[in-house]
Amino acid sequence: MEKVYLGTNTKMYKGLADTVSYVEELCRLTADLPREKLELFVIPSFIALDAARKSADQKLLRLGGQNMGWAEEGPYTGEISPRMLLECGATIAELGHSERRHVLGETDEMVNRKVLCAVEHGLTALLCIGETAEEKEKGLADEVLQMQLKRGLYQLPPPTGEQLWVAYEPVWAIGEQGVPATKEYAEERHRTIRRTLVQLFGEERGAQIPLLYGGSVNPENAVGLIQMEHIDGLFIGRSAWDAPRFSQLIRSVLDVCFPKETML
Ligand code: PGA
């Protein structure tokens, strides 16, 4: 593993002032950590992006949008275009988060249009996929993941690891009521995801795409998850929203991935 991907989506929680103080503190607390080994990102509310850009050192922290419209511009009331995201300092577009799919009705086809548009505009598309509790119960998890990947990435030319990241976030693992996946279960699903990406994009490109696990990641399970062969990063909600707590988690992950002698 060359670097780990650690980031958070602050959902509809942190406003302007909270986001600014959060990213400032996070940059300060993690400034000493080597960025060639750590890709750190924060995905705040749209309204806080520009201010976050101004208060966070871009060399320490990448920013992303929590959603994106699928066109450069147009009559899409309430949507944000890729150009607008870039203009506010976002370089990542988070697409297809479970809350957008299951609460707001986003389909694989909508997600696909967004992925194509994000990549076309030079953003990193962070595609989120994951099965529901019912699908898991019926033994359909791998089929669901394959379907979400094949539909969500339809007609995408083989991407580099900078153009596409995939987050596996089982719906049943996310949020207050969520139960985190065991590291063994997450690793199995990540294997399926990797296999599908290789099928879609070939050995070389398929193997480059970073795979992140998300869903009730916390300081207790983060280290076990990141040590799994096919888990390249963690996408964290609640456990990352306090900067000192997140910084501790980042340090413990880096400690196991890159034992001290290699950090020097
Ligand atoms: P959680 O959120 O860590 O609070 O479960 C994860 C996510 O929604 O990405």
CSV table of C-alpha atoms and ligand atoms in Angstrom, one decimal:
chain,number,residue,atom,x,y,z
A,1,MET,CA,0.0,0.0,0.0
A,2,GLU,CA,1.5,3.3,-1.0
A,3,LYS,CA,-1.0,5.7,0.6
A,4,VAL,CA,-4.2,5.6,2.5
A,5,TYR,CA,-7.3,7.5,1.7
A,6,LEU,CA,-9.1,9.0,4.7
A,7,GLY,CA,-11.9,11.4,4.5
A,8,THR,CA,-15.3,12.5,5.7
A,9,ASN,CA,-18.6,13.7,4.4
A,10,THR,CA,-20.1,16.1,7.0
A,11,LYS,CA,-23.6,15.6,5.5
A,12,MET,CA,-26.2,18.2,6.5
A,13,TYR,CA,-24.5,19.0,9.8
A,14,LYS,CA,-21.7,21.5,9.7
A,15,GLY,CA,-22.6,25.0,8.5
A,16,LEU,CA,-20.2,27.7,7.4
A,17,ALA,CA,-18.6,28.7,10.7
A,18,ASP,CA,-18.3,25.1,11.9
A,19,THR,CA,-16.8,23.9,8.7
A,20,VAL,CA,-14.2,26.6,8.7
A,21,SER,CA,-13.1,26.0,12.3
A,22,TYR,CA,-13.2,22.2,11.6
A,23,VAL,CA,-10.9,22.3,8.6
A,24,GLU,CA,-8.5,24.8,10.2
A,25,GLU,CA,-8.2,22.6,13.2
A,26,LEU,CA,-7.8,19.4,11.2
A,27,CYS,CA,-5.1,20.9,9.0
A,28,ARG,CA,-3.2,22.1,12.1
A,29,LEU,CA,-3.5,18.8,13.9
A,30,THR,CA,-2.3,16.8,10.9
A,31,ALA,CA,0.2,19.2,9.3
A,32,ASP,CA,3.1,17.0,10.3
A,33,LEU,CA,1.8,13.8,8.6
A,34,PRO,CA,3.4,13.0,5.2
A,35,ARG,CA,0.9,13.6,2.4
A,36,GLU,CA,2.6,11.2,0.1
A,37,LYS,CA,1.3,8.5,2.4
A,38,LEU,CA,-2.1,10.1,3.2
A,39,GLU,CA,-4.8,11.5,1.0
A,40,LEU,CA,-7.0,13.4,3.4
A,41,PHE,CA,-10.3,14.9,2.3
A,42,VAL,CA,-13.3,16.6,3.6
A,43,ILE,CA,-16.7,16.9,1.9
A,44,PRO,CA,-18.6,19.7,3.5
A,45,SER,CA,-21.9,21.4,2.6
A,46,PHE,CA,-21.8,23.3,-0.7
A,47,ILE,CA,-22.3,26.5,1.1
A,48,ALA,CA,-19.1,26.1,3.1
A,49,LEU,CA,-16.8,24.9,0.2
A,50,ASP,CA,-15.5,28.2,-0.8
A,51,ALA,CA,-14.8,29.3,2.8
A,52,ALA,CA,-13.2,25.9,3.5
A,53,ARG,CA,-10.9,26.4,0.5
A,54,LYS,CA,-9.8,29.7,1.8
A,55,SER,CA,-9.0,28.4,5.3
A,56,ALA,CA,-7.5,25.0,4.5
A,57,ASP,CA,-4.1,24.5,3.0
A,58,GLN,CA,-4.8,22.6,-0.3
A,59,LYS,CA,-1.6,20.7,0.1
A,60,LEU,CA,-2.9,19.2,3.3
A,61,LEU,CA,-6.5,18.6,2.5
A,62,ARG,CA,-8.7,18.0,-0.5
A,63,LEU,CA,-12.3,19.2,-0.7
A,64,GLY,CA,-15.3,17.6,-2.4
A,65,GLY,CA,-18.9,18.3,-3.1
A,66,GLN,CA,-21.6,15.9,-1.6
A,67,ASN,CA,-23.4,15.7,-4.9
A,68,MET,CA,-23.2,17.2,-8.4
A,69,GLY,CA,-25.6,17.8,-11.3
A,70,TRP,CA,-24.9,15.9,-14.5
A,71,ALA,CA,-24.4,18.9,-16.8
A,72,GLU,CA,-22.1,21.7,-17.2
A,73,GLU,CA,-25.0,24.2,-16.9
A,74,GLY,CA,-28.7,24.2,-17.6
A,75,PRO,CA,-32.2,24.4,-16.2
A,76,TYR,CA,-31.6,22.2,-13.1
A,77,THR,CA,-32.9,24.2,-10.2
A,78,GLY,CA,-31.2,23.3,-7.0
A,79,GLU,CA,-28.3,21.5,-8.6
A,80,ILE,CA,-24.6,22.3,-8.6
A,81,SER,CA,-22.5,21.9,-11.8
A,82,PRO,CA,-19.0,20.4,-12.0
A,83,ARG,CA,-17.7,23.9,-12.9
A,84,MET,CA,-19.3,25.4,-9.8
A,85,LEU,CA,-17.7,22.7,-7.7
A,86,LEU,CA,-14.3,23.4,-9.2
A,87,GLU,CA,-14.8,27.1,-8.8
A,88,CYS,CA,-15.3,26.6,-5.0
A,89,GLY,CA,-12.2,24.5,-4.6
A,90,ALA,CA,-13.7,21.0,-4.8
A,91,THR,CA,-11.7,18.4,-6.6
A,92,ILE,CA,-13.9,15.5,-5.6
A,93,ALA,CA,-17.5,14.8,-6.4
A,94,GLU,CA,-19.2,12.3,-4.0
A,95,LEU,CA,-21.8,10.5,-6.0
A,96,GLY,CA,-24.5,8.0,-5.2
A,97,HIS,CA,-24.3,8.2,-1.4
A,98,SER,CA,-26.8,5.8,0.2
A,99,GLU,CA,-28.8,8.7,1.6
A,100,ARG,CA,-29.1,10.2,-1.9
A,101,ARG,CA,-30.1,6.8,-3.3
A,102,HIS,CA,-32.5,5.6,-0.6
A,103,VAL,CA,-33.8,8.9,1.0
A,104,LEU,CA,-33.8,11.1,-2.1
A,105,GLY,CA,-34.5,8.6,-4.8
A,106,GLU,CA,-31.4,8.7,-6.9
A,107,THR,CA,-31.0,5.8,-9.4
A,108,ASP,CA,-28.0,4.1,-10.9
A,109,GLU,CA,-28.8,5.8,-14.2
A,110,MET,CA,-28.6,9.3,-12.6
A,111,VAL,CA,-25.4,8.4,-10.8
A,112,ASN,CA,-24.0,7.2,-14.1
A,113,ARG,CA,-24.6,10.5,-15.8
A,114,LYS,CA,-23.0,12.3,-12.9
A,115,VAL,CA,-19.9,10.0,-12.8
A,116,LEU,CA,-19.4,10.6,-16.6
A,117,CYS,CA,-19.8,14.3,-16.2
A,118,ALA,CA,-17.5,14.6,-13.2
A,119,VAL,CA,-14.7,12.7,-14.8
A,120,GLU,CA,-15.1,14.7,-18.0
A,121,HIS,CA,-14.6,17.8,-16.0
A,122,GLY,CA,-11.5,16.6,-14.3
A,123,LEU,CA,-13.0,15.9,-10.9
A,124,THR,CA,-12.4,12.7,-9.0
A,125,ALA,CA,-15.7,10.8,-8.9
A,126,LEU,CA,-16.2,9.2,-5.5
A,127,LEU,CA,-18.8,6.6,-6.3
A,128,CYS,CA,-20.6,5.2,-3.3
A,129,ILE,CA,-22.2,1.7,-3.5
A,130,GLY,CA,-23.7,-0.7,-1.0
A,131,GLU,CA,-26.4,-3.2,-0.4
A,132,THR,CA,-29.4,-2.8,1.9
A,133,ALA,CA,-30.0,-5.0,4.9
A,134,GLU,CA,-32.7,-6.9,3.0
A,135,GLU,CA,-30.4,-7.5,0.0
A,136,LYS,CA,-27.7,-8.8,2.4
A,137,GLU,CA,-30.2,-11.0,4.2
A,138,LYS,CA,-31.2,-12.6,0.8
A,139,GLY,CA,-27.5,-13.2,-0.1
A,140,LEU,CA,-27.6,-10.6,-2.9
A,141,ALA,CA,-24.8,-8.3,-1.7
A,142,ASP,CA,-22.3,-9.2,-4.4
A,143,GLU,CA,-24.9,-9.1,-7.2
A,144,VAL,CA,-26.1,-5.7,-6.0
A,145,LEU,CA,-22.5,-4.3,-5.9
A,146,GLN,CA,-21.8,-5.6,-9.4
A,147,MET,CA,-25.0,-4.1,-10.7
A,148,GLN,CA,-24.3,-0.7,-9.1
A,149,LEU,CA,-20.8,-0.7,-10.6
A,150,LYS,CA,-21.8,-1.9,-14.0
A,151,ARG,CA,-24.7,0.6,-14.2
A,152,GLY,CA,-23.0,3.5,-12.4
A,153,LEU,CA,-19.8,3.2,-14.5
A,154,TYR,CA,-21.5,2.4,-17.9
A,155,GLN,CA,-19.6,3.9,-20.8
A,156,LEU,CA,-16.8,5.3,-18.6
A,157,PRO,CA,-13.5,4.8,-20.3
A,158,PRO,CA,-11.0,3.0,-18.2
A,159,PRO,CA,-10.2,5.5,-15.4
A,160,THR,CA,-7.0,6.3,-13.5
A,161,GLY,CA,-6.9,6.1,-9.8
A,162,GLU,CA,-7.2,9.9,-9.7
A,163,GLN,CA,-10.4,9.9,-11.8
A,164,LEU,CA,-12.4,7.3,-9.9
A,165,TRP,CA,-12.6,6.2,-6.3
A,166,VAL,CA,-15.1,3.7,-5.1
A,167,ALA,CA,-16.6,3.7,-1.5
A,168,TYR,CA,-18.2,0.5,-0.3
A,169,GLU,CA,-20.8,1.7,2.2
A,170,PRO,CA,-23.4,-1.0,3.1
A,171,VAL,CA,-26.6,0.8,3.8
A,172,TRP,CA,-27.2,-1.2,7.0
A,173,ALA,CA,-23.8,0.0,8.4
A,174,ILE,CA,-24.3,3.7,8.0
A,175,GLY,CA,-25.4,6.2,10.7
A,176,GLU,CA,-26.7,6.1,14.3
A,177,GLN,CA,-28.7,2.8,13.7
A,178,GLY,CA,-25.9,1.3,11.7
A,179,VAL,CA,-23.8,-1.7,12.7
A,180,PRO,CA,-20.3,-1.6,11.3
A,181,ALA,CA,-19.4,-4.4,8.9
A,182,THR,CA,-16.8,-6.8,10.3
A,183,LYS,CA,-13.4,-6.5,8.6
A,184,GLU,CA,-13.8,-9.9,7.1
A,185,TYR,CA,-17.2,-9.1,5.6
A,186,ALA,CA,-16.0,-5.8,4.2
A,187,GLU,CA,-12.9,-7.4,2.7
A,188,GLU,CA,-15.0,-10.0,0.9
A,189,ARG,CA,-17.2,-7.3,-0.6
A,190,HIS,CA,-14.1,-5.3,-1.6
A,191,ARG,CA,-12.7,-8.4,-3.4
A,192,THR,CA,-15.9,-8.5,-5.4
A,193,ILE,CA,-15.6,-4.8,-6.2
A,194,ARG,CA,-12.0,-5.2,-7.3
A,195,ARG,CA,-12.9,-8.2,-9.5
A,196,THR,CA,-15.7,-6.3,-11.1
A,197,LEU,CA,-13.5,-3.2,-11.8
A,198,VAL,CA,-10.9,-5.4,-13.4
A,199,GLN,CA,-13.6,-7.0,-15.5
A,200,LEU,CA,-14.8,-3.6,-16.6
A,201,PHE,CA,-11.5,-1.8,-17.1
A,202,GLY,CA,-8.8,-4.4,-17.4
A,203,GLU,CA,-6.1,-5.6,-15.1
A,204,GLU,CA,-4.0,-2.4,-14.9
A,205,ARG,CA,-6.7,0.3,-14.6
A,206,GLY,CA,-9.0,-1.9,-12.6
A,207,ALA,CA,-6.3,-2.5,-10.0
A,208,GLN,CA,-5.5,1.2,-9.6
A,209,ILE,CA,-8.8,2.5,-8.4
A,210,PRO,CA,-8.8,3.2,-4.6
A,211,LEU,CA,-11.4,1.3,-2.6
A,212,LEU,CA,-12.7,2.8,0.6
A,213,TYR,CA,-14.9,1.3,3.3
A,214,GLY,CA,-17.5,3.4,5.0
A,215,GLY,CA,-20.3,2.8,7.5
A,216,SER,CA,-19.8,3.3,11.3
A,217,VAL,CA,-16.0,3.4,11.1
A,218,ASN,CA,-14.8,4.4,14.5
A,219,PRO,CA,-11.5,4.5,16.4
A,220,GLU,CA,-12.0,0.9,17.5
A,221,ASN,CA,-12.5,-0.7,14.1
A,222,ALA,CA,-10.5,1.6,11.8
A,223,VAL,CA,-7.2,-0.1,12.3
A,224,GLY,CA,-8.5,-3.6,11.7
A,225,LEU,CA,-10.4,-2.5,8.5
A,226,ILE,CA,-7.4,-0.7,7.0
A,227,GLN,CA,-5.2,-3.7,7.4
A,228,MET,CA,-7.3,-5.7,5.0
A,229,GLU,CA,-5.7,-6.4,1.7
A,230,HIS,CA,-8.4,-4.8,-0.5
A,231,ILE,CA,-9.3,-1.8,1.7
A,232,ASP,CA,-7.3,1.2,0.6
A,233,GLY,CA,-9.0,3.8,2.7
A,234,LEU,CA,-11.9,4.7,5.0
A,235,PHE,CA,-14.8,7.1,4.4
A,236,ILE,CA,-16.0,8.2,7.8
A,237,GLY,CA,-19.0,10.1,9.1
A,238,ARG,CA,-19.7,10.7,12.8
A,239,SER,CA,-16.3,9.6,14.1
A,240,ALA,CA,-14.5,12.2,12.0
A,241,TRP,CA,-16.5,15.3,12.8
A,242,ASP,CA,-14.5,16.2,15.8
A,243,ALA,CA,-11.0,17.2,14.5
A,244,PRO,CA,-8.9,16.0,17.4
A,245,ARG,CA,-10.7,12.6,17.4
A,246,PHE,CA,-10.3,12.3,13.6
A,247,SER,CA,-6.7,13.2,13.9
A,248,GLN,CA,-6.1,10.5,16.5
A,249,LEU,CA,-7.8,8.0,14.2
A,250,ILE,CA,-5.7,9.1,11.2
A,251,ARG,CA,-2.5,8.7,13.3
A,252,SER,CA,-3.4,5.2,14.5
A,253,VAL,CA,-4.2,4.1,10.9
A,254,LEU,CA,-0.9,5.6,9.6
A,255,ASP,CA,1.0,3.9,12.4
A,256,VAL,CA,-0.2,0.4,11.3
A,257,CYS,CA,0.1,1.0,7.6
A,258,PHE,CA,3.5,2.7,7.7
A,259,PRO,CA,5.3,1.6,10.9
A,260,LYS,CA,7.5,4.4,12.4
A,261,GLU,CA,10.7,3.6,10.6
A,262,THR,CA,9.1,4.1,7.1
A,263,MET,CA,7.5,7.4,8.2
A,264,LEU,CA,10.8,9.1,8.8
B,1,PGA,P1,-21.1,7.0,9.6
B,1,PGA,O1,-21.4,7.6,8.1
B,1,PGA,O2,-19.6,6.8,9.7
B,1,PGA,O3,-21.6,8.1,10.5
B,1,PGA,O4,-21.8,5.7,9.7
B,1,PGA,C1,-20.8,7.0,7.0
B,1,PGA,C2,-21.2,7.7,5.7
B,1,PGA,O5,-22.4,8.0,5.6
B,1,PGA,O6,-20.4,7.8,4.8
